[in-house]
Amino acid sequence: DGGITQSPKYLFRKEGQNVTLSCEQNLNHDAMYWYRQDPGQGLRLIYYSQIVNDFQKGDIAEGYSVSREKKESFPLTVTSAQKNPTAFYLCASRRTSGDNNEQFFGPGTRLTVL
Amino acid sequence: SQQGEEDPQALSIQEGENATMNCSYKTSINNLQWYRQNSGRGLVHLILIRSNEREKHSGRLRVTLDTSKKSSSLLITASRAADTASYFCATGSNDYKLSFGAGTTVTVRA
């Protein structure tokens, strides 16, 4: 899982609560990404950030928010506005120099709404 | 948006056999990548092939790319039990985002 850590590994949330998922990388990568994975499906992009203090919405940003105050950290908040938040969340990072956009992934956080 | 589509959805083979899976995509790409995911874990990058390349090898992996057909294939030779995983293709464009397919689940029987 490279130099990317995600915590916690498992997270349980009651309906109506906001919850924040942590993602930290020590790879000195500029770009970071958040994906959502549902059973039997591929990854869908929630948010991404190419540089500190800047981020863009992905394909399914509604009900989520992010911040990028430090290069190493890209936390994801799942808000109560996200109607179906139970899923496996993956964080990734990428070096922006050169033309290789290989992404390095963390181990994931499994979020369950009770 | 999910651009890549893998085929088949699932594959079961005997140890030592080869495994082949395909990926089709819809729009022009800068590169195509293959990733592996073990159950409940993050994805691991396997190989990247650029749009101007036709074939690439890495150990027991062989990837082909046909941009005229908008398709790619991943071949795993002499499979091992440790190759049991889900395999995803991901297409990259100039905006440095990746679009992932739904994956092929490979089971290698001992």
PDB file of C-alpha atoms in Angstrom:
ATOM      1  CA  ASP A   1       0.000   0.000   0.000  1.00  0.00           C
ATOM      2  CA  GLY A   2       3.003   2.295  -0.411  1.00  0.00           C
ATOM      3  CA  GLY A   3       3.428   5.369   1.705  1.00  0.00           C
ATOM      4  CA  ILE A   4      -0.239   6.177   2.037  1.00  0.00           C
ATOM      5  CA  THR A   5      -2.160   5.562   5.224  1.00  0.00           C
ATOM      6  CA  GLN A   6      -5.884   5.714   5.741  1.00  0.00           C
ATOM      7  CA  SER A   7      -7.670   5.652   9.047  1.00  0.00           C
ATOM      8  CA  PRO A   8      -9.707   4.202  10.448  1.00  0.00           C
ATOM      9  CA  LYS A   9      -9.902   0.862   8.620  1.00  0.00           C
ATOM     10  CA  TYR A  10     -13.543   0.395   9.634  1.00  0.00           C
ATOM     11  CA  LEU A  11     -15.964   3.171  10.517  1.00  0.00           C
ATOM     12  CA  PHE A  12     -19.550   3.027  11.660  1.00  0.00           C
ATOM     13  CA  ARG A  13     -21.806   6.017  11.536  1.00  0.00           C
ATOM     14  CA  LYS A  14     -25.372   6.743  12.504  1.00  0.00           C
ATOM     15  CA  GLU A  15     -27.643   8.333   9.948  1.00  0.00           C
ATOM     16  CA  GLY A  16     -27.493  12.105  10.062  1.00  0.00           C
ATOM     17  CA  GLN A  17     -23.926  12.286  11.324  1.00  0.00           C
ATOM     18  CA  ASN A  18     -20.947  13.730   9.514  1.00  0.00           C
ATOM     19  CA  VAL A  19     -17.764  11.673   9.562  1.00  0.00           C
ATOM     20  CA  THR A  20     -14.222  12.423   8.424  1.00  0.00           C
ATOM     21  CA  LEU A  21     -11.899   9.898   6.818  1.00  0.00           C
ATOM     22  CA  SER A  22      -8.184  10.480   7.102  1.00  0.00           C
ATOM     23  CA  CYS A  23      -5.612  10.125   4.302  1.00  0.00           C
ATOM     24  CA  GLU A  24      -1.919  10.860   4.779  1.00  0.00           C
ATOM     25  CA  GLN A  25       0.984  10.294   2.377  1.00  0.00           C
ATOM     26  CA  ASN A  26       4.738  10.579   2.818  1.00  0.00           C
ATOM     27  CA  LEU A  27       5.586  10.150  -0.857  1.00  0.00           C
ATOM     28  CA  ASN A  28       5.941  13.900  -1.474  1.00  0.00           C
ATOM     29  CA  HIS A  29       3.235  13.641  -4.132  1.00  0.00           C
ATOM     30  CA  ASP A  30       1.429  16.789  -5.193  1.00  0.00           C
ATOM     31  CA  ALA A  31      -1.814  15.184  -6.370  1.00  0.00           C
ATOM     32  CA  MET A  32      -4.252  13.285  -4.179  1.00  0.00           C
ATOM     33  CA  TYR A  33      -7.567  11.585  -4.942  1.00  0.00           C
ATOM     34  CA  TRP A  34     -10.602  10.144  -3.183  1.00  0.00           C
ATOM     35  CA  TYR A  35     -12.583   7.276  -4.702  1.00  0.00           C
ATOM     36  CA  ARG A  36     -15.645   5.370  -3.672  1.00  0.00           C
ATOM     37  CA  GLN A  37     -16.017   1.660  -4.441  1.00  0.00           C
ATOM     38  CA  ASP A  38     -19.308  -0.223  -4.153  1.00  0.00           C
ATOM     39  CA  PRO A  39     -19.522  -4.035  -4.194  1.00  0.00           C
ATOM     40  CA  GLY A  40     -18.712  -5.517  -7.585  1.00  0.00           C
ATOM     41  CA  GLN A  41     -18.020  -2.130  -9.091  1.00  0.00           C
ATOM     42  CA  GLY A  42     -15.043  -0.084 -10.096  1.00  0.00           C
ATOM     43  CA  LEU A  43     -13.824   3.116  -8.519  1.00  0.00           C
ATOM     44  CA  ARG A  44     -15.694   6.388  -8.857  1.00  0.00           C
ATOM     45  CA  LEU A  45     -13.888   9.673  -8.326  1.00  0.00           C
ATOM     46  CA  ILE A  46     -15.232  11.880  -5.532  1.00  0.00           C
ATOM     47  CA  TYR A  47     -12.686  14.721  -5.289  1.00  0.00           C
ATOM     48  CA  TYR A  48      -9.127  15.332  -6.327  1.00  0.00           C
ATOM     49  CA  SER A  49      -6.437  17.865  -5.579  1.00  0.00           C
ATOM     50  CA  GLN A  50      -3.433  18.665  -7.747  1.00  0.00           C
ATOM     51  CA  ILE A  51      -1.829  21.118  -5.344  1.00  0.00           C
ATOM     52  CA  VAL A  52      -2.162  22.384  -1.789  1.00  0.00           C
ATOM     53  CA  ASN A  53      -5.155  24.659  -1.141  1.00  0.00           C
ATOM     54  CA  ASP A  54      -6.838  23.618  -4.387  1.00  0.00           C
ATOM     55  CA  PHE A  55      -9.232  20.781  -5.183  1.00  0.00           C
ATOM     56  CA  GLN A  56     -11.834  19.855  -7.786  1.00  0.00           C
ATOM     57  CA  LYS A  57     -15.038  17.859  -7.791  1.00  0.00           C
ATOM     58  CA  GLY A  58     -15.003  14.447  -9.353  1.00  0.00           C
ATOM     59  CA  ASP A  59     -17.944  12.519 -10.757  1.00  0.00           C
ATOM     60  CA  ILE A  60     -19.830  11.977  -7.487  1.00  0.00           C
ATOM     61  CA  ALA A  61     -18.952  14.913  -5.200  1.00  0.00           C
ATOM     62  CA  GLU A  62     -22.458  15.567  -3.860  1.00  0.00           C
ATOM     63  CA  GLY A  63     -22.643  14.941  -0.115  1.00  0.00           C
ATOM     64  CA  TYR A  64     -18.856  15.015   0.335  1.00  0.00           C
ATOM     65  CA  SER A  65     -16.340  17.716   1.200  1.00  0.00           C
ATOM     66  CA  VAL A  66     -12.538  17.849   1.326  1.00  0.00           C
ATOM     67  CA  SER A  67      -9.708  20.126   2.361  1.00  0.00           C
ATOM     68  CA  ARG A  68      -6.050  20.280   1.331  1.00  0.00           C
ATOM     69  CA  GLU A  69      -4.254  22.470   3.852  1.00  0.00           C
ATOM     70  CA  LYS A  70      -1.066  20.379   3.793  1.00  0.00           C
ATOM     71  CA  LYS A  71       0.647  18.504   0.999  1.00  0.00           C
ATOM     72  CA  GLU A  72       0.638  15.291   3.045  1.00  0.00           C
ATOM     73  CA  SER A  73      -3.015  15.289   4.039  1.00  0.00           C
ATOM     74  CA  PHE A  74      -6.318  15.117   2.165  1.00  0.00           C
ATOM     75  CA  PRO A  75      -9.204  14.365   4.563  1.00  0.00           C
ATOM     76  CA  LEU A  76     -12.658  13.492   3.241  1.00  0.00           C
ATOM     77  CA  THR A  77     -15.830  14.396   5.124  1.00  0.00           C
ATOM     78  CA  VAL A  78     -18.934  12.375   4.394  1.00  0.00           C
ATOM     79  CA  THR A  79     -21.822  14.630   5.283  1.00  0.00           C
ATOM     80  CA  SER A  80     -25.397  13.826   6.220  1.00  0.00           C
ATOM     81  CA  ALA A  81     -26.373  15.015   2.744  1.00  0.00           C
ATOM     82  CA  GLN A  82     -24.827  11.870   1.242  1.00  0.00           C
ATOM     83  CA  LYS A  83     -27.852   9.600   0.956  1.00  0.00           C
ATOM     84  CA  ASN A  84     -26.102   6.271   0.541  1.00  0.00           C
ATOM     85  CA  PRO A  85     -22.669   6.558   2.161  1.00  0.00           C
ATOM     86  CA  THR A  86     -22.041   2.890   2.978  1.00  0.00           C
ATOM     87  CA  ALA A  87     -19.075   1.962   0.768  1.00  0.00           C
ATOM     88  CA  PHE A  88     -15.347   1.305   0.630  1.00  0.00           C
ATOM     89  CA  TYR A  89     -13.358   4.561   0.338  1.00  0.00           C
ATOM     90  CA  LEU A  90      -9.922   4.660  -1.243  1.00  0.00           C
ATOM     91  CA  CYS A  91      -7.404   7.461  -1.207  1.00  0.00           C
ATOM     92  CA  ALA A  92      -4.617   7.725  -3.770  1.00  0.00           C
ATOM     93  CA  SER A  93      -1.747  10.023  -4.635  1.00  0.00           C
ATOM     94  CA  ARG A  94       0.356  10.707  -7.701  1.00  0.00           C
ATOM     95  CA  ARG A  95       3.573  12.454  -8.566  1.00  0.00           C
ATOM     96  CA  THR A  96       2.827  15.322 -10.961  1.00  0.00           C
ATOM     97  CA  SER A  97       6.277  15.652 -12.528  1.00  0.00           C
ATOM     98  CA  GLY A  98       6.747  13.726 -15.765  1.00  0.00           C
ATOM     99  CA  ASP A  99       3.956  12.212 -17.817  1.00  0.00           C
ATOM    100  CA  ASN A 100       3.415   9.060 -15.774  1.00  0.00           C
ATOM    101  CA  ASN A 101       0.118   9.291 -13.935  1.00  0.00           C
ATOM    102  CA  GLU A 102       0.390   6.042 -12.011  1.00  0.00           C
ATOM    103  CA  GLN A 103      -1.537   6.331  -8.766  1.00  0.00           C
ATOM    104  CA  PHE A 104      -0.545   4.882  -5.403  1.00  0.00           C
ATOM    105  CA  PHE A 105      -3.395   3.715  -3.195  1.00  0.00           C
ATOM    106  CA  GLY A 106      -3.971   3.507   0.525  1.00  0.00           C
ATOM    107  CA  PRO A 107      -5.512   0.425   2.181  1.00  0.00           C
ATOM    108  CA  GLY A 108      -9.012   1.895   2.271  1.00  0.00           C
ATOM    109  CA  THR A 109     -11.675   2.710   4.863  1.00  0.00           C
ATOM    110  CA  ARG A 110     -14.897   0.733   4.979  1.00  0.00           C
ATOM    111  CA  LEU A 111     -17.741   2.995   6.085  1.00  0.00           C
ATOM    112  CA  THR A 112     -21.016   1.521   7.280  1.00  0.00           C
ATOM    113  CA  VAL A 113     -24.055   3.598   8.128  1.00  0.00           C
ATOM    114  CA  LEU A 114     -26.200   2.026  10.807  1.00  0.00           C
TER     115      LEU A 114
ATOM    116  CA  SER B   1     -17.376   8.538 -15.370  1.00  0.00           C
ATOM    117  CA  GLN B   2     -16.381   4.901 -15.814  1.00  0.00           C
ATOM    118  CA  GLN B   3     -14.936   4.581 -19.248  1.00  0.00           C
ATOM    119  CA  GLY B   4     -13.325   1.159 -19.163  1.00  0.00           C
ATOM    120  CA  GLU B   5     -15.270  -2.056 -19.270  1.00  0.00           C
ATOM    121  CA  GLU B   6     -13.554  -5.328 -18.455  1.00  0.00           C
ATOM    122  CA  ASP B   7     -14.473  -8.666 -19.882  1.00  0.00           C
ATOM    123  CA  PRO B   8     -15.097 -11.243 -18.513  1.00  0.00           C
ATOM    124  CA  GLN B   9     -16.529 -10.155 -15.170  1.00  0.00           C
ATOM    125  CA  ALA B  10     -15.130 -13.292 -13.553  1.00  0.00           C
ATOM    126  CA  LEU B  11     -12.576 -15.902 -14.498  1.00  0.00           C
ATOM    127  CA  SER B  12     -11.632 -19.183 -12.813  1.00  0.00           C
ATOM    128  CA  ILE B  13      -8.507 -21.031 -13.896  1.00  0.00           C
ATOM    129  CA  GLN B  14      -6.214 -23.790 -12.726  1.00  0.00           C
ATOM    130  CA  GLU B  15      -2.817 -22.925 -11.313  1.00  0.00           C
ATOM    131  CA  GLY B  16      -0.269 -22.851 -14.105  1.00  0.00           C
ATOM    132  CA  GLU B  17      -2.773 -21.800 -16.777  1.00  0.00           C
ATOM    133  CA  ASN B  18      -2.798 -18.406 -18.438  1.00  0.00           C
ATOM    134  CA  ALA B  19      -5.448 -15.789 -17.662  1.00  0.00           C
ATOM    135  CA  THR B  20      -6.579 -13.246 -20.221  1.00  0.00           C
ATOM    136  CA  MET B  21      -8.884 -10.337 -19.606  1.00  0.00           C
ATOM    137  CA  ASN B  22      -9.945  -7.505 -21.869  1.00  0.00           C
ATOM    138  CA  CYS B  23     -10.758  -3.850 -21.450  1.00  0.00           C
ATOM    139  CA  SER B  24     -12.701  -1.643 -23.825  1.00  0.00           C
ATOM    140  CA  TYR B  25     -12.996   2.118 -23.581  1.00  0.00           C
ATOM    141  CA  LYS B  26     -14.881   4.860 -25.378  1.00  0.00           C
ATOM    142  CA  THR B  27     -12.859   8.047 -25.803  1.00  0.00           C
ATOM    143  CA  SER B  28      -9.287   8.831 -26.779  1.00  0.00           C
ATOM    144  CA  ILE B  29      -6.678   8.228 -24.101  1.00  0.00           C
ATOM    145  CA  ASN B  30      -3.192   9.264 -23.134  1.00  0.00           C
ATOM    146  CA  ASN B  31      -2.388   5.953 -21.479  1.00  0.00           C
ATOM    147  CA  LEU B  32      -4.045   2.837 -20.087  1.00  0.00           C
ATOM    148  CA  GLN B  33      -3.115   1.224 -16.794  1.00  0.00           C
ATOM    149  CA  TRP B  34      -3.880  -2.071 -15.107  1.00  0.00           C
ATOM    150  CA  TYR B  35      -4.259  -2.416 -11.350  1.00  0.00           C
ATOM    151  CA  ARG B  36      -4.758  -5.398  -9.039  1.00  0.00           C
ATOM    152  CA  GLN B  37      -6.894  -5.401  -5.904  1.00  0.00           C
ATOM    153  CA  ASN B  38      -6.817  -8.152  -3.329  1.00  0.00           C
ATOM    154  CA  SER B  39     -10.028  -8.566  -1.392  1.00  0.00           C
ATOM    155  CA  GLY B  40     -10.685  -5.653   0.953  1.00  0.00           C
ATOM    156  CA  ARG B  41      -7.401  -3.916   0.124  1.00  0.00           C
ATOM    157  CA  GLY B  42      -6.201  -0.955  -1.886  1.00  0.00           C
ATOM    158  CA  LEU B  43      -5.225  -1.123  -5.535  1.00  0.00           C
ATOM    159  CA  VAL B  44      -1.706  -1.901  -6.678  1.00  0.00           C
ATOM    160  CA  HIS B  45      -0.381  -0.589  -9.979  1.00  0.00           C
ATOM    161  CA  LEU B  46       0.738  -3.347 -12.349  1.00  0.00           C
ATOM    162  CA  ILE B  47       1.623  -1.810 -15.674  1.00  0.00           C
ATOM    163  CA  LEU B  48       1.099   1.297 -17.799  1.00  0.00           C
ATOM    164  CA  ILE B  49       0.974   1.386 -21.584  1.00  0.00           C
ATOM    165  CA  ARG B  50       1.021   4.647 -23.481  1.00  0.00           C
ATOM    166  CA  SER B  51      -1.254   5.407 -26.413  1.00  0.00           C
ATOM    167  CA  ASN B  52       1.658   5.155 -28.870  1.00  0.00           C
ATOM    168  CA  GLU B  53       2.679   1.683 -27.611  1.00  0.00           C
ATOM    169  CA  ARG B  54       1.167  -1.592 -28.773  1.00  0.00           C
ATOM    170  CA  GLU B  55       2.582  -4.131 -26.354  1.00  0.00           C
ATOM    171  CA  LYS B  56       4.363  -4.151 -23.029  1.00  0.00           C
ATOM    172  CA  HIS B  57       5.744  -6.846 -20.762  1.00  0.00           C
ATOM    173  CA  SER B  58       6.460  -6.942 -17.049  1.00  0.00           C
ATOM    174  CA  GLY B  59       7.447 -10.294 -15.564  1.00  0.00           C
ATOM    175  CA  ARG B  60       4.524 -12.670 -16.168  1.00  0.00           C
ATOM    176  CA  LEU B  61       2.300  -9.846 -17.400  1.00  0.00           C
ATOM    177  CA  ARG B  62       1.734  -8.926 -21.010  1.00  0.00           C
ATOM    178  CA  VAL B  63      -0.430  -5.968 -21.993  1.00  0.00           C
ATOM    179  CA  THR B  64      -1.570  -5.057 -25.470  1.00  0.00           C
ATOM    180  CA  LEU B  65      -3.262  -1.891 -26.648  1.00  0.00           C
ATOM    181  CA  ASP B  66      -5.215  -1.391 -29.859  1.00  0.00           C
ATOM    182  CA  THR B  67      -6.225   2.250 -30.078  1.00  0.00           C
ATOM    183  CA  SER B  68      -8.117   1.700 -33.348  1.00  0.00           C
ATOM    184  CA  LYS B  69     -10.414  -0.734 -31.537  1.00  0.00           C
ATOM    185  CA  LYS B  70     -10.203   1.150 -28.239  1.00  0.00           C
ATOM    186  CA  SER B  71      -9.297  -2.028 -26.416  1.00  0.00           C
ATOM    187  CA  SER B  72      -6.573  -3.538 -24.280  1.00  0.00           C
ATOM    188  CA  SER B  73      -5.821  -6.989 -22.954  1.00  0.00           C
ATOM    189  CA  LEU B  74      -3.944  -8.226 -19.914  1.00  0.00           C
ATOM    190  CA  LEU B  75      -2.390 -11.675 -20.002  1.00  0.00           C
ATOM    191  CA  ILE B  76      -1.062 -13.329 -16.865  1.00  0.00           C
ATOM    192  CA  THR B  77       1.067 -16.341 -17.733  1.00  0.00           C
ATOM    193  CA  ALA B  78       1.668 -19.399 -15.532  1.00  0.00           C
ATOM    194  CA  SER B  79      -0.840 -18.247 -12.933  1.00  0.00           C
ATOM    195  CA  ARG B  80      -0.325 -18.815  -9.222  1.00  0.00           C
ATOM    196  CA  ALA B  81      -2.709 -18.886  -6.285  1.00  0.00           C
ATOM    197  CA  ALA B  82      -1.348 -15.466  -5.287  1.00  0.00           C
ATOM    198  CA  ASP B  83      -2.727 -14.031  -8.540  1.00  0.00           C
ATOM    199  CA  THR B  84      -6.264 -14.454  -7.175  1.00  0.00           C
ATOM    200  CA  ALA B  85      -7.573 -10.887  -7.125  1.00  0.00           C
ATOM    201  CA  SER B  86      -9.669  -8.365  -9.019  1.00  0.00           C
ATOM    202  CA  TYR B  87      -8.028  -6.648 -11.958  1.00  0.00           C
ATOM    203  CA  PHE B  88      -9.010  -3.194 -13.152  1.00  0.00           C
ATOM    204  CA  CYS B  89      -8.132  -1.243 -16.229  1.00  0.00           C
ATOM    205  CA  ALA B  90      -7.940   2.527 -15.914  1.00  0.00           C
ATOM    206  CA  THR B  91      -7.704   5.027 -18.717  1.00  0.00           C
ATOM    207  CA  GLY B  92      -5.775   8.238 -18.335  1.00  0.00           C
ATOM    208  CA  SER B  93      -6.259  11.455 -20.226  1.00  0.00           C
ATOM    209  CA  ASN B  94      -4.477  14.782 -20.223  1.00  0.00           C
ATOM    210  CA  ASP B  95      -6.225  15.980 -17.068  1.00  0.00           C
ATOM    211  CA  TYR B  96      -4.403  13.363 -14.968  1.00  0.00           C
ATOM    212  CA  LYS B  97      -7.595  11.722 -13.785  1.00  0.00           C
ATOM    213  CA  LEU B  98      -8.158   8.009 -14.196  1.00  0.00           C
ATOM    214  CA  SER B  99     -11.402   6.318 -15.200  1.00  0.00           C
ATOM    215  CA  PHE B 100     -11.746   2.784 -13.860  1.00  0.00           C
ATOM    216  CA  GLY B 101     -13.731  -0.143 -15.171  1.00  0.00           C
ATOM    217  CA  ALA B 102     -15.750  -2.520 -13.008  1.00  0.00           C
ATOM    218  CA  GLY B 103     -12.982  -5.120 -12.948  1.00  0.00           C
ATOM    219  CA  THR B 104     -12.425  -8.798 -13.651  1.00  0.00           C
ATOM    220  CA  THR B 105     -12.347 -11.145 -10.667  1.00  0.00           C
ATOM    221  CA  VAL B 106      -9.771 -13.871 -11.178  1.00  0.00           C
ATOM    222  CA  THR B 107      -9.724 -17.034  -9.094  1.00  0.00           C
ATOM    223  CA  VAL B 108      -6.737 -19.349  -9.436  1.00  0.00           C
ATOM    224  CA  ARG B 109      -7.479 -22.889  -8.223  1.00  0.00           C
ATOM    225  CA  ALA B 110      -4.694 -24.941  -6.721  1.00  0.00           C
TER     226      ALA B 110
END
